[in-house]
Amino acid sequence: MQGNNRIDADRPAPTIRAEHHGNIEAHYRTFKEDPNDMTGWRRLSVRECARLQSFLNDFIFTISASSAYKAIGNAVPPVLAWNIARSVIYTLDNIN
């Protein structure tokens, strides 16, 4: 069951993993009577993984899909990186 998680629409997304075979998830609108029934589950697309990691929609991955999954899984989410950089700049500006 490694990487097989149901995505809930009202909760944080699961971790995007560097190995693309680990990003097989149930879409948040996949409803089955048996919660263990995995029919209809599919691998998240590169674009879906990128969105979950906060990459802008117009960011283009010019590499193979498997390399893109790995890059996205290994990346620091851009919004997180921006906030860390902003905090570092703020701290450095206020050191006396």
mmCIF file of N, CA and C in Angstrom:
data_model
loop_
_atom_site.group_PDB
_atom_site.id
_atom_site.type_symbol
_atom_site.label_atom_id
_atom_site.label_comp_id
_atom_site.label_asym_id
_atom_site.label_seq_id
_atom_site.Cartn_x
_atom_site.Cartn_y
_atom_site.Cartn_z
ATOM 1 N N MET A 1 0.824 -1.203 0.000
ATOM 2 C CA MET A 1 0.000 0.000 0.000
ATOM 3 C C MET A 1 0.865 1.263 0.000
ATOM 4 N N GLN A 2 2.163 1.123 -0.241
ATOM 5 C CA GLN A 2 3.059 2.273 -0.233
ATOM 6 C C GLN A 2 2.595 3.332 -1.231
ATOM 7 N N GLY A 3 2.293 4.524 -0.742
ATOM 8 C CA GLY A 3 1.897 5.621 -1.611
ATOM 9 C C GLY A 3 0.437 5.617 -2.006
ATOM 10 N N ASN A 4 -0.333 4.626 -1.596
ATOM 11 C CA ASN A 4 -1.755 4.581 -1.955
ATOM 12 C C ASN A 4 -2.566 5.233 -0.845
ATOM 13 N N ASN A 5 -2.971 6.465 -1.083
ATOM 14 C CA ASN A 5 -3.713 7.232 -0.101
ATOM 15 C C ASN A 5 -4.927 7.864 -0.751
ATOM 16 N N ARG A 6 -5.969 7.998 0.007
ATOM 17 C CA ARG A 6 -7.137 8.723 -0.480
ATOM 18 C C ARG A 6 -6.904 10.208 -0.215
ATOM 19 N N ILE A 7 -7.163 11.026 -1.220
ATOM 20 C CA ILE A 7 -7.024 12.467 -1.074
ATOM 21 C C ILE A 7 -8.370 13.028 -0.633
ATOM 22 N N ASP A 8 -8.375 13.708 0.504
ATOM 23 C CA ASP A 8 -9.585 14.342 1.004
ATOM 24 C C ASP A 8 -9.617 15.788 0.531
ATOM 25 N N ALA A 9 -10.777 16.248 0.054
ATOM 26 C CA ALA A 9 -10.908 17.601 -0.479
ATOM 27 C C ALA A 9 -10.717 18.665 0.592
ATOM 28 N N ASP A 10 -11.000 18.341 1.841
ATOM 29 C CA ASP A 10 -10.965 19.338 2.899
ATOM 30 C C ASP A 10 -9.803 19.153 3.878
ATOM 31 N N ARG A 11 -8.766 18.445 3.447
ATOM 32 C CA ARG A 11 -7.602 18.198 4.301
ATOM 33 C C ARG A 11 -6.330 18.433 3.500
ATOM 34 N N PRO A 12 -5.202 18.600 4.177
ATOM 35 C CA PRO A 12 -3.941 18.746 3.438
ATOM 36 C C PRO A 12 -3.663 17.502 2.586
ATOM 37 N N ALA A 13 -2.994 17.709 1.480
ATOM 38 C CA ALA A 13 -2.665 16.615 0.565
ATOM 39 C C ALA A 13 -1.587 15.724 1.173
ATOM 40 N N PRO A 14 -1.496 14.491 0.699
ATOM 41 C CA PRO A 14 -0.421 13.619 1.167
ATOM 42 C C PRO A 14 0.924 14.103 0.637
ATOM 43 N N THR A 15 1.977 13.582 1.208
ATOM 44 C CA THR A 15 3.325 13.911 0.766
ATOM 45 C C THR A 15 3.532 13.458 -0.671
ATOM 46 N N ILE A 16 4.107 14.315 -1.482
ATOM 47 C CA ILE A 16 4.456 13.953 -2.848
ATOM 48 C C ILE A 16 5.841 13.330 -2.788
ATOM 49 N N ARG A 17 5.934 12.102 -3.228
ATOM 50 C CA ARG A 17 7.167 11.344 -3.086
ATOM 51 C C ARG A 17 8.027 11.453 -4.340
ATOM 52 N N ALA A 18 9.326 11.311 -4.166
ATOM 53 C CA ALA A 18 10.260 11.456 -5.281
ATOM 54 C C ALA A 18 10.133 10.321 -6.292
ATOM 55 N N GLU A 19 9.804 9.123 -5.855
ATOM 56 C CA GLU A 19 9.634 8.030 -6.817
ATOM 57 C C GLU A 19 8.196 8.039 -7.293
ATOM 58 N N HIS A 20 7.999 8.142 -8.595
ATOM 59 C CA HIS A 20 6.649 8.373 -9.111
ATOM 60 C C HIS A 20 5.711 7.205 -8.888
ATOM 61 N N HIS A 21 6.217 6.002 -8.665
ATOM 62 C CA HIS A 21 5.286 4.899 -8.392
ATOM 63 C C HIS A 21 4.647 5.057 -7.018
ATOM 64 N N GLY A 22 5.140 5.994 -6.221
ATOM 65 C CA GLY A 22 4.563 6.223 -4.898
ATOM 66 C C GLY A 22 3.453 7.256 -4.885
ATOM 67 N N ASN A 23 3.097 7.798 -6.049
ATOM 68 C CA ASN A 23 2.081 8.850 -6.089
ATOM 69 C C ASN A 23 0.777 8.347 -6.703
ATOM 70 N N ILE A 24 0.383 7.140 -6.358
ATOM 71 C CA ILE A 24 -0.890 6.598 -6.825
ATOM 72 C C ILE A 24 -1.908 6.881 -5.737
ATOM 73 N N GLU A 25 -2.852 7.724 -6.053
ATOM 74 C CA GLU A 25 -3.788 8.205 -5.042
ATOM 75 C C GLU A 25 -5.216 8.058 -5.541
ATOM 76 N N ALA A 26 -6.139 8.109 -4.618
ATOM 77 C CA ALA A 26 -7.556 8.156 -4.985
ATOM 78 C C ALA A 26 -7.949 9.612 -5.086
ATOM 79 N N HIS A 27 -8.595 9.940 -6.144
ATOM 80 C CA HIS A 27 -9.099 11.296 -6.298
ATOM 81 C C HIS A 27 -10.087 11.576 -5.175
ATOM 82 N N TYR A 28 -10.140 12.814 -4.726
ATOM 83 C CA TYR A 28 -11.013 13.135 -3.594
ATOM 84 C C TYR A 28 -12.484 12.929 -3.911
ATOM 85 N N ARG A 29 -12.832 12.767 -5.176
ATOM 86 C CA ARG A 29 -14.227 12.506 -5.529
ATOM 87 C C ARG A 29 -14.478 11.039 -5.858
ATOM 88 N N THR A 30 -13.551 10.158 -5.503
ATOM 89 C CA THR A 30 -13.733 8.729 -5.715
ATOM 90 C C THR A 30 -14.444 8.157 -4.497
ATOM 91 N N PHE A 31 -15.691 7.800 -4.660
ATOM 92 C CA PHE A 31 -16.463 7.249 -3.548
ATOM 93 C C PHE A 31 -16.868 5.816 -3.889
ATOM 94 N N LYS A 32 -16.587 4.907 -3.025
ATOM 95 C CA LYS A 32 -16.960 3.507 -3.177
ATOM 96 C C LYS A 32 -17.607 3.052 -1.876
ATOM 97 N N GLU A 33 -18.502 2.069 -1.985
ATOM 98 C CA GLU A 33 -19.110 1.526 -0.770
ATOM 99 C C GLU A 33 -18.059 0.882 0.117
ATOM 100 N N ASP A 34 -17.133 0.175 -0.517
ATOM 101 C CA ASP A 34 -16.041 -0.462 0.217
ATOM 102 C C ASP A 34 -14.831 0.474 0.187
ATOM 103 N N PRO A 35 -14.420 1.032 1.329
ATOM 104 C CA PRO A 35 -13.303 1.969 1.331
ATOM 105 C C PRO A 35 -11.982 1.346 0.883
ATOM 106 N N ASN A 36 -11.900 0.022 0.870
ATOM 107 C CA ASN A 36 -10.686 -0.654 0.425
ATOM 108 C C ASN A 36 -10.697 -0.973 -1.066
ATOM 109 N N ASP A 37 -11.787 -0.663 -1.757
ATOM 110 C CA ASP A 37 -11.892 -0.903 -3.196
ATOM 111 C C ASP A 37 -11.088 0.160 -3.935
ATOM 112 N N MET A 38 -10.002 -0.246 -4.583
ATOM 113 C CA MET A 38 -9.112 0.703 -5.235
ATOM 114 C C MET A 38 -9.373 0.825 -6.735
ATOM 115 N N THR A 39 -10.455 0.244 -7.236
ATOM 116 C CA THR A 39 -10.758 0.419 -8.657
ATOM 117 C C THR A 39 -11.076 1.883 -8.905
ATOM 118 N N GLY A 40 -10.598 2.418 -9.973
ATOM 119 C CA GLY A 40 -10.807 3.821 -10.281
ATOM 120 C C GLY A 40 -9.717 4.728 -9.750
ATOM 121 N N TRP A 41 -8.820 4.191 -8.925
ATOM 122 C CA TRP A 41 -7.704 4.994 -8.451
ATOM 123 C C TRP A 41 -6.726 5.158 -9.603
ATOM 124 N N ARG A 42 -5.994 6.237 -9.604
ATOM 125 C CA ARG A 42 -5.037 6.484 -10.675
ATOM 126 C C ARG A 42 -3.837 7.236 -10.123
ATOM 127 N N ARG A 43 -2.785 7.226 -10.905
ATOM 128 C CA ARG A 43 -1.584 7.971 -10.526
ATOM 129 C C ARG A 43 -1.870 9.461 -10.690
ATOM 130 N N LEU A 44 -1.415 10.267 -9.750
ATOM 131 C CA LEU A 44 -1.524 11.700 -9.910
ATOM 132 C C LEU A 44 -0.666 12.127 -11.100
ATOM 133 N N SER A 45 -1.136 13.078 -11.869
ATOM 134 C CA SER A 45 -0.348 13.564 -13.000
ATOM 135 C C SER A 45 0.799 14.437 -12.484
ATOM 136 N N VAL A 46 1.775 14.668 -13.345
ATOM 137 C CA VAL A 46 2.877 15.559 -12.996
ATOM 138 C C VAL A 46 2.324 16.924 -12.595
ATOM 139 N N ARG A 47 1.375 17.437 -13.365
ATOM 140 C CA ARG A 47 0.799 18.758 -13.079
ATOM 141 C C ARG A 47 0.088 18.770 -11.727
ATOM 142 N N GLU A 48 -0.664 17.711 -11.403
ATOM 143 C CA GLU A 48 -1.350 17.652 -10.105
ATOM 144 C C GLU A 48 -0.339 17.645 -8.960
ATOM 145 N N CYS A 49 0.729 16.872 -9.112
ATOM 146 C CA CYS A 49 1.773 16.843 -8.078
ATOM 147 C C CYS A 49 2.418 18.213 -7.936
ATOM 148 N N ALA A 50 2.679 18.869 -9.069
ATOM 149 C CA ALA A 50 3.296 20.195 -9.025
ATOM 150 C C ALA A 50 2.378 21.192 -8.324
ATOM 151 N N ARG A 51 1.094 21.136 -8.602
ATOM 152 C CA ARG A 51 0.148 22.039 -7.936
ATOM 153 C C ARG A 51 0.135 21.808 -6.435
ATOM 154 N N LEU A 52 0.159 20.546 -6.022
ATOM 155 C CA LEU A 52 0.155 20.228 -4.597
ATOM 156 C C LEU A 52 1.420 20.750 -3.913
ATOM 157 N N GLN A 53 2.506 20.856 -4.654
ATOM 158 C CA GLN A 53 3.761 21.361 -4.104
ATOM 159 C C GLN A 53 3.889 22.874 -4.252
ATOM 160 N N SER A 54 2.891 23.534 -4.758
ATOM 161 C CA SER A 54 2.769 24.987 -4.913
ATOM 162 C C SER A 54 3.512 25.563 -6.113
ATOM 163 N N PHE A 55 3.862 24.723 -7.102
ATOM 164 C CA PHE A 55 4.412 25.245 -8.349
ATOM 165 C C PHE A 55 3.288 25.952 -9.105
ATOM 166 N N LEU A 56 3.614 27.067 -9.755
ATOM 167 C CA LEU A 56 2.621 27.764 -10.559
ATOM 168 C C LEU A 56 2.215 26.904 -11.751
ATOM 169 N N ASN A 57 0.995 27.086 -12.226
ATOM 170 C CA ASN A 57 0.497 26.296 -13.354
ATOM 171 C C ASN A 57 1.305 26.501 -14.621
ATOM 172 N N ASP A 58 1.944 27.655 -14.766
ATOM 173 C CA ASP A 58 2.695 27.894 -15.997
ATOM 174 C C ASP A 58 4.151 27.430 -15.902
ATOM 175 N N PHE A 59 4.542 26.806 -14.779
ATOM 176 C CA PHE A 59 5.886 26.249 -14.668
ATOM 177 C C PHE A 59 5.975 25.033 -15.576
ATOM 178 N N ILE A 60 6.947 25.015 -16.460
ATOM 179 C CA ILE A 60 7.078 23.940 -17.438
ATOM 180 C C ILE A 60 8.238 23.027 -17.048
ATOM 181 N N PHE A 61 7.958 21.751 -16.978
ATOM 182 C CA PHE A 61 8.980 20.744 -16.719
ATOM 183 C C PHE A 61 9.471 20.238 -18.072
ATOM 184 N N THR A 62 10.712 20.507 -18.404
ATOM 185 C CA THR A 62 11.258 20.132 -19.719
ATOM 186 C C THR A 62 12.051 18.835 -19.626
ATOM 187 N N ILE A 63 11.580 17.937 -18.803
ATOM 188 C CA ILE A 63 12.227 16.644 -18.596
ATOM 189 C C ILE A 63 11.167 15.557 -18.722
ATOM 190 N N SER A 64 11.590 14.314 -18.685
ATOM 191 C CA SER A 64 10.639 13.204 -18.783
ATOM 192 C C SER A 64 9.702 13.213 -17.578
ATOM 193 N N ALA A 65 8.576 12.540 -17.715
ATOM 194 C CA ALA A 65 7.600 12.489 -16.622
ATOM 195 C C ALA A 65 8.220 11.876 -15.371
ATOM 196 N N SER A 66 8.974 10.788 -15.518
ATOM 197 C CA SER A 66 9.552 10.154 -14.329
ATOM 198 C C SER A 66 10.562 11.086 -13.656
ATOM 199 N N SER A 67 11.329 11.843 -14.446
ATOM 200 C CA SER A 67 12.262 12.817 -13.870
ATOM 201 C C SER A 67 11.512 13.975 -13.225
ATOM 202 N N ALA A 68 10.381 14.378 -13.814
ATOM 203 C CA ALA A 68 9.580 15.462 -13.240
ATOM 204 C C ALA A 68 8.994 15.038 -11.898
ATOM 205 N N TYR A 69 8.466 13.804 -11.803
ATOM 206 C CA TYR A 69 7.952 13.314 -10.521
ATOM 207 C C TYR A 69 9.052 13.371 -9.461
ATOM 208 N N LYS A 70 10.246 12.928 -9.841
ATOM 209 C CA LYS A 70 11.362 12.912 -8.897
ATOM 210 C C LYS A 70 11.732 14.329 -8.483
ATOM 211 N N ALA A 71 11.811 15.255 -9.447
ATOM 212 C CA ALA A 71 12.166 16.640 -9.134
ATOM 213 C C ALA A 71 11.125 17.281 -8.215
ATOM 214 N N ILE A 72 9.862 17.041 -8.492
ATOM 215 C CA ILE A 72 8.788 17.621 -7.667
ATOM 216 C C ILE A 72 8.830 17.039 -6.260
ATOM 217 N N GLY A 73 9.023 15.727 -6.167
ATOM 218 C CA GLY A 73 9.080 15.078 -4.856
ATOM 219 C C GLY A 73 10.273 15.519 -4.036
ATOM 220 N N ASN A 74 11.387 15.847 -4.690
ATOM 221 C CA ASN A 74 12.589 16.287 -3.985
ATOM 222 C C ASN A 74 12.622 17.792 -3.733
ATOM 223 N N ALA A 75 11.725 18.532 -4.353
ATOM 224 C CA ALA A 75 11.760 19.994 -4.279
ATOM 225 C C ALA A 75 11.256 20.523 -2.945
ATOM 226 N N VAL A 76 11.823 21.651 -2.558
ATOM 227 C CA VAL A 76 11.220 22.438 -1.492
ATOM 228 C C VAL A 76 10.085 23.203 -2.164
ATOM 229 N N PRO A 77 8.861 23.106 -1.659
ATOM 230 C CA PRO A 77 7.756 23.820 -2.301
ATOM 231 C C PRO A 77 8.084 25.304 -2.454
ATOM 232 N N PRO A 78 7.877 25.876 -3.645
ATOM 233 C CA PRO A 78 8.246 27.270 -3.888
ATOM 234 C C PRO A 78 7.664 28.262 -2.889
ATOM 235 N N VAL A 79 6.427 28.084 -2.479
ATOM 236 C CA VAL A 79 5.834 29.019 -1.512
ATOM 237 C C VAL A 79 6.543 28.900 -0.159
ATOM 238 N N LEU A 80 6.895 27.700 0.241
ATOM 239 C CA LEU A 80 7.642 27.519 1.486
ATOM 240 C C LEU A 80 9.018 28.170 1.378
ATOM 241 N N ALA A 81 9.725 27.950 0.271
ATOM 242 C CA ALA A 81 11.051 28.549 0.073
ATOM 243 C C ALA A 81 10.974 30.072 0.120
ATOM 244 N N TRP A 82 9.949 30.638 -0.501
ATOM 245 C CA TRP A 82 9.776 32.095 -0.505
ATOM 246 C C TRP A 82 9.596 32.618 0.913
ATOM 247 N N ASN A 83 8.775 31.926 1.705
ATOM 248 C CA ASN A 83 8.537 32.371 3.084
ATOM 249 C C ASN A 83 9.778 32.235 3.950
ATOM 250 N N ILE A 84 10.550 31.185 3.747
ATOM 251 C CA ILE A 84 11.810 31.040 4.501
ATOM 252 C C ILE A 84 12.765 32.161 4.128
ATOM 253 N N ALA A 85 12.918 32.430 2.827
ATOM 254 C CA ALA A 85 13.806 33.505 2.381
ATOM 255 C C ALA A 85 13.366 34.849 2.950
ATOM 256 N N ARG A 86 12.071 35.088 2.951
ATOM 257 C CA ARG A 86 11.538 36.341 3.490
ATOM 258 C C ARG A 86 11.856 36.477 4.985
ATOM 259 N N SER A 87 11.750 35.376 5.717
ATOM 260 C CA SER A 87 12.067 35.395 7.150
ATOM 261 C C SER A 87 13.549 35.633 7.393
ATOM 262 N N VAL A 88 14.394 35.039 6.570
ATOM 263 C CA VAL A 88 15.841 35.243 6.699
ATOM 264 C C VAL A 88 16.182 36.707 6.433
ATOM 265 N N ILE A 89 15.632 37.274 5.366
ATOM 266 C CA ILE A 89 15.892 38.688 5.045
ATOM 267 C C ILE A 89 15.413 39.588 6.185
ATOM 268 N N TYR A 90 14.227 39.321 6.707
ATOM 269 C CA TYR A 90 13.683 40.113 7.815
ATOM 270 C C TYR A 90 14.618 40.041 9.025
ATOM 271 N N THR A 91 15.069 38.828 9.343
ATOM 272 C CA THR A 91 15.957 38.639 10.497
ATOM 273 C C THR A 91 17.280 39.366 10.295
ATOM 274 N N LEU A 92 17.878 39.241 9.115
ATOM 275 C CA LEU A 92 19.149 39.896 8.834
ATOM 276 C C LEU A 92 19.011 41.413 8.856
ATOM 277 N N ASP A 93 17.894 41.925 8.380
ATOM 278 C CA ASP A 93 17.669 43.369 8.383
ATOM 279 C C ASP A 93 17.485 43.926 9.784
ATOM 280 N N ASN A 94 17.086 43.084 10.726
ATOM 281 C CA ASN A 94 16.803 43.554 12.084
ATOM 282 C C ASN A 94 17.870 43.174 13.106
ATOM 283 N N ILE A 95 19.007 42.675 12.653
ATOM 284 C CA ILE A 95 20.116 42.374 13.568
ATOM 285 C C ILE A 95 20.879 43.674 13.836
ATOM 286 N N ASN A 96 21.052 43.993 15.093
ATOM 287 C CA ASN A 96 21.787 45.216 15.442
ATOM 288 C C ASN A 96 23.055 44.869 16.166
#
